[in-house]
Amino acid sequence: MDSSDLTPLPEESAEEQPQQPSRPVSAFASKPDRPPTQSSSEKYSPLDWMGYFDKEDDICILDSNDVFHVYMAGTEGPVVFCLHGGGYSGLSFALAANKIKEKARVVALDLRGHGKSCTENDLDLSIETMCNDVLAVIKSLYGDNLPAIVLVGHSMGGSIAVHVAAKRQLSSLAGLVVVDVVEGTAMASLIHMQKILTSRMQHFSSIEKAIEWNVKGGSLRNVDSARVSIPSTLNYDDSKKCFVYRARLEETEQYWKGWYEGLSEKFLSSPVPKLLLLAGTDRLDRALTIGQMQGKFQMIVVRHTGHAIQEDVPDEFANLIINFISRNRIGPHGVEIPGLKSSWSKPSKNQE
């Protein structure tokens, strides 16, 4: 959830560019003489997750009817465990995962009430429940043979990552990356959140229209990322004969304060190496400003993006994650990962 400009889409132009007549192009030609003009439906057509992740899986949680959906990529290195923001899905990390998997493993979870996950209570988005969900999925995936894990969380997912780290129940936790969420600004924005949720477009005649709106009037700026991630955030409503949002965030307001209250202190007190990625310096609150000056965590401001940094600039985001892993020598045995840059800085004492 974020407070991006949720302006309605302009009406489609009555005159669309005509399709260029097709003509045979040699299979060995590097490119056609002139690319065909794309129609609106082609430009915003869905892209399959299989072009970015290696596989998907359903994780059944013992002694419950909860089933969590995960997307996985990569075969070696530490596990970059990704937690999406409210209203997004695990596919929010698809384009970035395609690059991260060259150097590390990636697991992207559909959180409770989101994506393809299905739980006994999809509206229980309390921070305690969601933290337990994450720990249960990790336990189901790896048992007692835990790999080195870097928790990466965007927005609401960032608060979950911080709270999971604060529980000190993940013995192999090796790093914490929080993406564009800060306690001070998040708490201040909560009073506007219902208005933001209700003012966005609620019904879409097609998935293509939903993708188009999210790029033109919603929070995403990268068309290709939206083509992968947006379809998983929708359900088809048979009664309304249209697509609607899968996550019913407007019904979970009672939990919002718990996501962010005390977040800065929990983040600063986590003993593992930490990285905070922000879309703007105005998001930094006082506690984090002091902590950053004291060198308690690494902070990077990623320019020219919206709230969903991992979607808007996936290659840059992936490089930041890979460099964080290398810099802090996070690996299966605490050694540098082959192929990553050899120069690294040992974490300061207050990061250890």
Coordinates of C-alpha atoms in Angstrom, one line a residue:
M1 CA 0.0 0.0 0.0
D2 CA 1.3 3.5 -0.7
S3 CA 0.0 7.0 -1.4
S4 CA 1.0 7.2 -5.1
D5 CA -1.1 9.3 -7.3
L6 CA -4.2 7.2 -8.1
T7 CA -5.6 9.3 -10.9
P8 CA -8.0 7.6 -13.3
L9 CA -6.8 6.6 -16.7
P10 CA -7.4 8.9 -19.7
E11 CA -9.9 7.7 -22.2
E12 CA -8.4 5.6 -24.9
S13 CA -7.8 7.4 -28.2
A14 CA -10.5 6.7 -30.7
E15 CA -7.8 6.3 -33.4
E16 CA -5.2 3.6 -32.8
Q17 CA -2.1 3.2 -34.9
P18 CA -2.9 0.6 -37.6
Q19 CA -0.9 -2.7 -37.4
Q20 CA 2.1 -2.7 -39.8
P21 CA 1.6 -5.4 -42.4
S22 CA 3.6 -8.5 -41.6
R23 CA 6.4 -9.6 -43.8
P24 CA 8.9 -12.4 -43.6
V25 CA 12.1 -11.7 -41.7
S26 CA 15.1 -14.0 -41.9
A27 CA 15.6 -16.1 -38.8
F28 CA 19.1 -14.9 -38.8
A29 CA 18.3 -11.2 -39.0
S30 CA 19.4 -9.4 -35.8
K31 CA 16.2 -7.3 -35.8
P32 CA 13.3 -6.4 -38.2
D33 CA 13.7 -3.3 -40.3
R34 CA 10.9 -1.7 -38.3
P35 CA 9.2 -3.1 -35.2
P36 CA 5.5 -3.6 -35.5
T37 CA 3.2 -1.2 -33.7
Q38 CA 1.8 -2.7 -30.5
S39 CA -1.9 -2.4 -29.7
S40 CA -2.8 -1.4 -26.1
S41 CA -3.8 -5.0 -25.3
E42 CA -0.5 -6.4 -26.6
K43 CA 1.6 -3.8 -24.7
Y44 CA -0.2 -4.7 -21.4
S45 CA -0.6 -8.4 -21.9
P46 CA 0.4 -10.7 -19.0
L47 CA 3.8 -12.3 -18.9
D48 CA 4.4 -15.8 -17.4
W49 CA 6.3 -16.1 -14.2
M50 CA 8.3 -19.0 -15.7
G51 CA 10.4 -16.5 -17.6
Y52 CA 11.9 -15.3 -14.3
F53 CA 11.5 -18.0 -11.5
D54 CA 12.5 -21.6 -12.0
K55 CA 9.5 -23.2 -10.2
E56 CA 6.5 -22.6 -8.0
D57 CA 5.3 -24.7 -5.1
D58 CA 2.5 -25.0 -2.5
I59 CA 3.7 -25.3 1.1
C60 CA 1.2 -27.1 3.4
I61 CA 1.6 -26.1 7.0
L62 CA 1.3 -29.0 9.5
D63 CA -1.7 -29.1 11.8
S64 CA -3.6 -26.5 9.8
N65 CA -5.4 -26.0 6.5
D66 CA -3.1 -23.2 5.5
V67 CA -1.3 -23.5 2.1
F68 CA 1.3 -20.9 1.1
H69 CA 2.4 -20.4 -2.4
V70 CA 6.1 -19.8 -3.2
Y71 CA 8.1 -19.0 -6.3
M72 CA 11.7 -20.2 -6.3
A73 CA 14.8 -19.6 -8.4
G74 CA 18.5 -20.5 -8.3
T75 CA 20.4 -23.5 -7.0
E76 CA 23.4 -22.3 -5.0
G77 CA 24.3 -19.7 -2.4
P78 CA 22.3 -18.2 0.5
V79 CA 18.5 -17.9 0.3
V80 CA 17.1 -14.4 -0.4
F81 CA 13.7 -14.8 1.1
C82 CA 11.4 -12.1 -0.3
L83 CA 8.2 -10.7 1.4
H84 CA 6.0 -8.4 -0.7
G85 CA 4.0 -5.4 0.4
G86 CA 0.3 -5.2 1.1
G87 CA -1.7 -5.8 -2.0
Y88 CA 1.2 -7.1 -4.0
S89 CA 2.4 -10.7 -4.4
G90 CA 5.5 -12.8 -4.5
L91 CA 5.8 -12.0 -8.2
S92 CA 6.6 -8.4 -7.3
F93 CA 10.2 -9.7 -7.1
A94 CA 10.1 -11.7 -10.4
L95 CA 12.3 -9.5 -12.6
A96 CA 14.8 -9.0 -9.8
A97 CA 14.9 -12.7 -9.0
N98 CA 15.9 -13.5 -12.6
K99 CA 19.2 -11.7 -11.9
I100 CA 19.7 -12.5 -8.2
K101 CA 19.4 -16.3 -9.0
E102 CA 22.7 -16.1 -10.9
K103 CA 24.5 -15.7 -7.5
A104 CA 22.0 -16.8 -4.8
R105 CA 18.8 -18.7 -4.3
V106 CA 15.5 -16.8 -4.3
V107 CA 12.2 -17.7 -2.5
A108 CA 9.3 -15.3 -2.9
L109 CA 6.3 -15.9 -0.8
D110 CA 2.7 -15.1 -1.4
L111 CA 1.7 -13.8 2.1
R112 CA -1.6 -14.7 3.8
G113 CA -4.6 -13.3 1.9
H114 CA -2.4 -12.6 -1.2
G115 CA -1.6 -14.3 -4.5
K116 CA -2.2 -18.0 -4.6
S117 CA -1.9 -18.6 -0.9
C118 CA -5.0 -19.9 0.9
T119 CA -5.5 -19.9 4.6
E120 CA -8.2 -20.5 7.1
N121 CA -8.4 -16.8 7.8
D122 CA -7.2 -14.6 4.9
L123 CA -8.1 -11.4 6.8
D124 CA -5.9 -12.1 9.9
L125 CA -3.0 -9.9 8.8
S126 CA -1.8 -9.3 12.3
I127 CA 2.0 -9.0 12.5
E128 CA 2.2 -11.9 14.9
T129 CA 0.3 -14.2 12.6
M130 CA 2.2 -13.2 9.5
C131 CA 5.6 -13.7 11.3
N132 CA 4.5 -17.2 12.3
D133 CA 3.5 -17.9 8.7
V134 CA 7.0 -16.9 7.5
L135 CA 8.7 -19.1 10.1
A136 CA 6.4 -22.0 9.4
V137 CA 7.1 -21.8 5.6
I138 CA 10.9 -21.7 6.2
K139 CA 10.6 -24.6 8.6
S140 CA 8.6 -26.6 6.0
L141 CA 11.1 -25.8 3.3
Y142 CA 14.3 -26.6 5.1
G143 CA 13.5 -28.4 8.3
D144 CA 16.5 -28.2 10.7
N145 CA 19.0 -27.9 7.9
L146 CA 18.6 -24.1 7.5
P147 CA 20.7 -22.3 4.8
A148 CA 22.0 -18.8 5.3
I149 CA 18.9 -16.6 4.9
V150 CA 18.7 -12.9 3.9
L151 CA 15.2 -11.6 4.6
V152 CA 14.1 -9.0 2.1
G153 CA 10.8 -7.2 2.7
H154 CA 9.0 -4.4 0.8
S155 CA 6.6 -2.1 2.7
M156 CA 4.3 -4.3 4.8
G157 CA 6.7 -7.2 4.0
G158 CA 9.5 -5.1 5.4
S159 CA 7.8 -4.8 8.7
I160 CA 7.3 -8.6 8.7
A161 CA 11.0 -9.1 8.0
V162 CA 12.0 -6.9 10.9
H163 CA 9.6 -8.6 13.3
V164 CA 10.8 -12.0 12.2
A165 CA 14.4 -11.0 12.8
A166 CA 13.4 -9.5 16.2
K167 CA 12.0 -12.9 17.3
R168 CA 15.5 -14.4 17.2
Q169 CA 14.0 -17.7 16.2
L170 CA 15.7 -17.9 12.8
S171 CA 19.2 -19.2 13.7
S172 CA 20.6 -18.9 10.2
L173 CA 19.5 -15.3 9.6
A174 CA 22.4 -13.7 7.9
G175 CA 21.1 -10.3 6.7
L176 CA 18.0 -8.0 6.7
V177 CA 17.0 -5.8 3.8
V178 CA 14.0 -3.4 4.2
V179 CA 12.6 -1.7 1.2
D180 CA 10.9 1.7 1.4
V181 CA 9.2 1.5 4.8
V182 CA 10.0 3.6 7.8
E183 CA 8.1 3.7 11.1
G184 CA 7.6 7.5 11.3
T185 CA 6.2 8.0 7.8
A186 CA 4.3 4.8 7.7
M187 CA 2.5 5.6 11.0
A188 CA 1.7 9.1 9.8
S189 CA 0.2 7.8 6.5
L190 CA -2.2 5.3 8.1
I191 CA -4.9 7.9 8.6
H192 CA -5.0 8.3 4.8
M193 CA -4.8 4.6 3.9
Q194 CA -8.6 3.9 3.7
K195 CA -9.1 6.8 1.4
I196 CA -6.3 5.7 -0.8
L197 CA -7.6 2.2 -1.0
T198 CA -11.2 3.2 -1.8
S199 CA -10.2 5.9 -4.3
R200 CA -8.2 3.5 -6.5
M201 CA -10.0 1.8 -9.4
Q202 CA -11.7 -1.3 -8.0
H203 CA -13.0 -3.2 -11.1
F204 CA -11.3 -4.2 -14.3
S205 CA -12.9 -5.6 -17.4
S206 CA -9.7 -7.5 -18.3
I207 CA -6.3 -8.3 -16.8
E208 CA -4.8 -6.0 -19.6
K209 CA -6.8 -3.1 -18.3
A210 CA -5.7 -3.7 -14.8
I211 CA -2.0 -3.8 -15.8
E212 CA -2.5 -0.6 -17.8
W213 CA -4.1 1.2 -14.9
N214 CA -1.5 0.2 -12.4
V215 CA 1.2 1.6 -14.7
K216 CA -0.6 4.8 -15.7
G217 CA -2.6 5.6 -12.6
G218 CA -1.3 3.3 -9.9
S219 CA 2.0 2.7 -8.2
L220 CA 4.1 0.9 -10.8
R221 CA 6.4 2.4 -13.4
N222 CA 7.9 -0.7 -15.1
V223 CA 5.5 -2.2 -17.6
D224 CA 7.2 -5.6 -17.9
S225 CA 7.2 -6.0 -14.1
A226 CA 3.5 -5.1 -14.0
R227 CA 2.8 -7.6 -16.7
V228 CA 4.2 -10.4 -14.5
S229 CA 3.0 -9.2 -11.0
I230 CA -0.4 -7.7 -11.5
P231 CA -2.4 -10.8 -12.7
S232 CA -1.5 -12.5 -9.4
T233 CA -3.1 -9.6 -7.4
L234 CA -6.5 -10.1 -9.0
N235 CA -9.4 -12.5 -8.8
Y236 CA -12.3 -12.8 -11.2
D237 CA -15.7 -12.0 -9.6
D238 CA -18.4 -14.1 -11.3
S239 CA -21.2 -12.0 -9.8
K240 CA -19.7 -8.7 -11.0
K241 CA -18.3 -10.2 -14.2
C242 CA -15.0 -8.4 -13.8
F243 CA -11.6 -8.6 -12.1
V244 CA -11.2 -7.3 -8.5
Y245 CA -8.3 -7.2 -6.1
R246 CA -7.4 -10.5 -4.4
A247 CA -6.3 -8.8 -1.1
R248 CA -9.1 -7.2 0.9
L249 CA -6.8 -4.7 2.6
E250 CA -9.6 -2.3 3.5
E251 CA -11.0 -5.0 5.9
T252 CA -7.7 -5.3 7.8
E253 CA -7.4 -1.8 9.3
Q254 CA -7.3 -3.1 12.9
Y255 CA -3.8 -4.6 12.2
W256 CA -2.1 -1.7 10.3
K257 CA -0.8 0.0 13.4
G258 CA 0.8 -3.2 14.6
W259 CA 2.8 -3.5 11.4
Y260 CA 4.8 -0.4 12.0
E261 CA 4.7 0.5 15.7
G262 CA 8.2 0.2 17.2
L263 CA 9.7 -0.8 13.8
S264 CA 12.7 1.5 13.9
E265 CA 13.9 0.2 17.3
K266 CA 13.4 -3.4 16.2
F267 CA 15.3 -2.8 13.0
L268 CA 18.2 -1.1 14.7
S269 CA 18.5 -3.8 17.4
S270 CA 18.7 -6.6 15.0
P271 CA 22.3 -8.1 15.3
V272 CA 22.7 -9.0 11.6
P273 CA 24.0 -6.8 8.7
K274 CA 21.2 -4.5 7.6
L275 CA 20.3 -2.5 4.5
L276 CA 17.6 0.1 4.1
L277 CA 16.6 0.9 0.6
L278 CA 14.5 4.1 0.2
A279 CA 12.9 5.9 -2.7
G280 CA 13.5 9.3 -1.1
T281 CA 15.3 10.7 1.9
D282 CA 12.1 12.4 3.2
R283 CA 11.1 8.9 4.4
L284 CA 13.8 8.7 7.0
D285 CA 12.6 9.3 10.6
R286 CA 14.6 10.6 13.6
A287 CA 15.5 7.2 15.1
L288 CA 16.8 5.9 11.8
T289 CA 18.6 9.1 11.0
I290 CA 20.6 8.8 14.2
G291 CA 21.2 5.1 13.7
Q292 CA 22.4 5.7 10.2
M293 CA 24.9 8.4 11.4
Q294 CA 26.1 5.9 14.0
G295 CA 26.8 3.3 11.2
K296 CA 24.3 0.8 12.5
F297 CA 23.0 0.0 9.0
Q298 CA 23.7 0.7 5.4
M299 CA 21.3 3.0 3.7
I300 CA 20.9 3.6 -0.1
V301 CA 18.5 6.0 -1.7
V302 CA 17.4 4.7 -5.1
R303 CA 16.5 7.6 -7.3
H304 CA 13.8 7.9 -10.0
T305 CA 11.6 5.1 -8.7
G306 CA 8.2 4.8 -7.0
H307 CA 7.4 2.9 -3.9
A308 CA 8.0 -0.5 -5.4
I309 CA 11.7 -0.2 -6.0
Q310 CA 12.1 -3.9 -6.8
E311 CA 9.6 -3.6 -9.6
D312 CA 10.5 -0.2 -11.0
V313 CA 14.3 -0.8 -11.3
P314 CA 14.7 -4.6 -10.9
D315 CA 18.3 -4.9 -12.3
E316 CA 19.5 -2.1 -10.0
F317 CA 17.6 -3.7 -7.0
A318 CA 19.2 -7.1 -7.8
N319 CA 22.7 -5.6 -7.9
L320 CA 22.1 -4.0 -4.6
I321 CA 21.1 -7.3 -3.0
I322 CA 24.0 -9.2 -4.6
N323 CA 26.5 -6.5 -3.4
F324 CA 25.0 -6.6 0.1
I325 CA 25.5 -10.4 0.2
S326 CA 29.1 -10.0 -1.1
R327 CA 30.0 -7.1 1.2
N328 CA 28.9 -9.0 4.3
R329 CA 30.3 -12.4 3.1
I330 CA 27.0 -14.1 3.4
G331 CA 27.2 -17.6 2.1
P332 CA 26.6 -21.2 2.9
H333 CA 29.8 -21.3 5.0
G334 CA 30.4 -17.7 5.7
V335 CA 32.8 -17.3 2.7
E336 CA 32.7 -15.1 -0.3
I337 CA 30.5 -16.3 -3.1
P338 CA 32.5 -17.1 -6.3
G339 CA 31.8 -14.5 -9.0
L340 CA 30.8 -11.7 -6.8
K341 CA 33.1 -8.6 -6.4
S342 CA 36.1 -9.5 -4.3
S343 CA 36.3 -6.2 -2.4
W344 CA 34.2 -6.2 0.8
S345 CA 33.9 -4.3 4.0
K346 CA 33.7 -6.2 7.3
P347 CA 30.6 -5.2 9.2
S348 CA 31.2 -2.8 12.1
K349 CA 30.9 -4.2 15.6
N350 CA 27.4 -2.7 16.0
Q351 CA 26.3 -4.8 12.9
E352 CA 27.6 -8.1 14.3

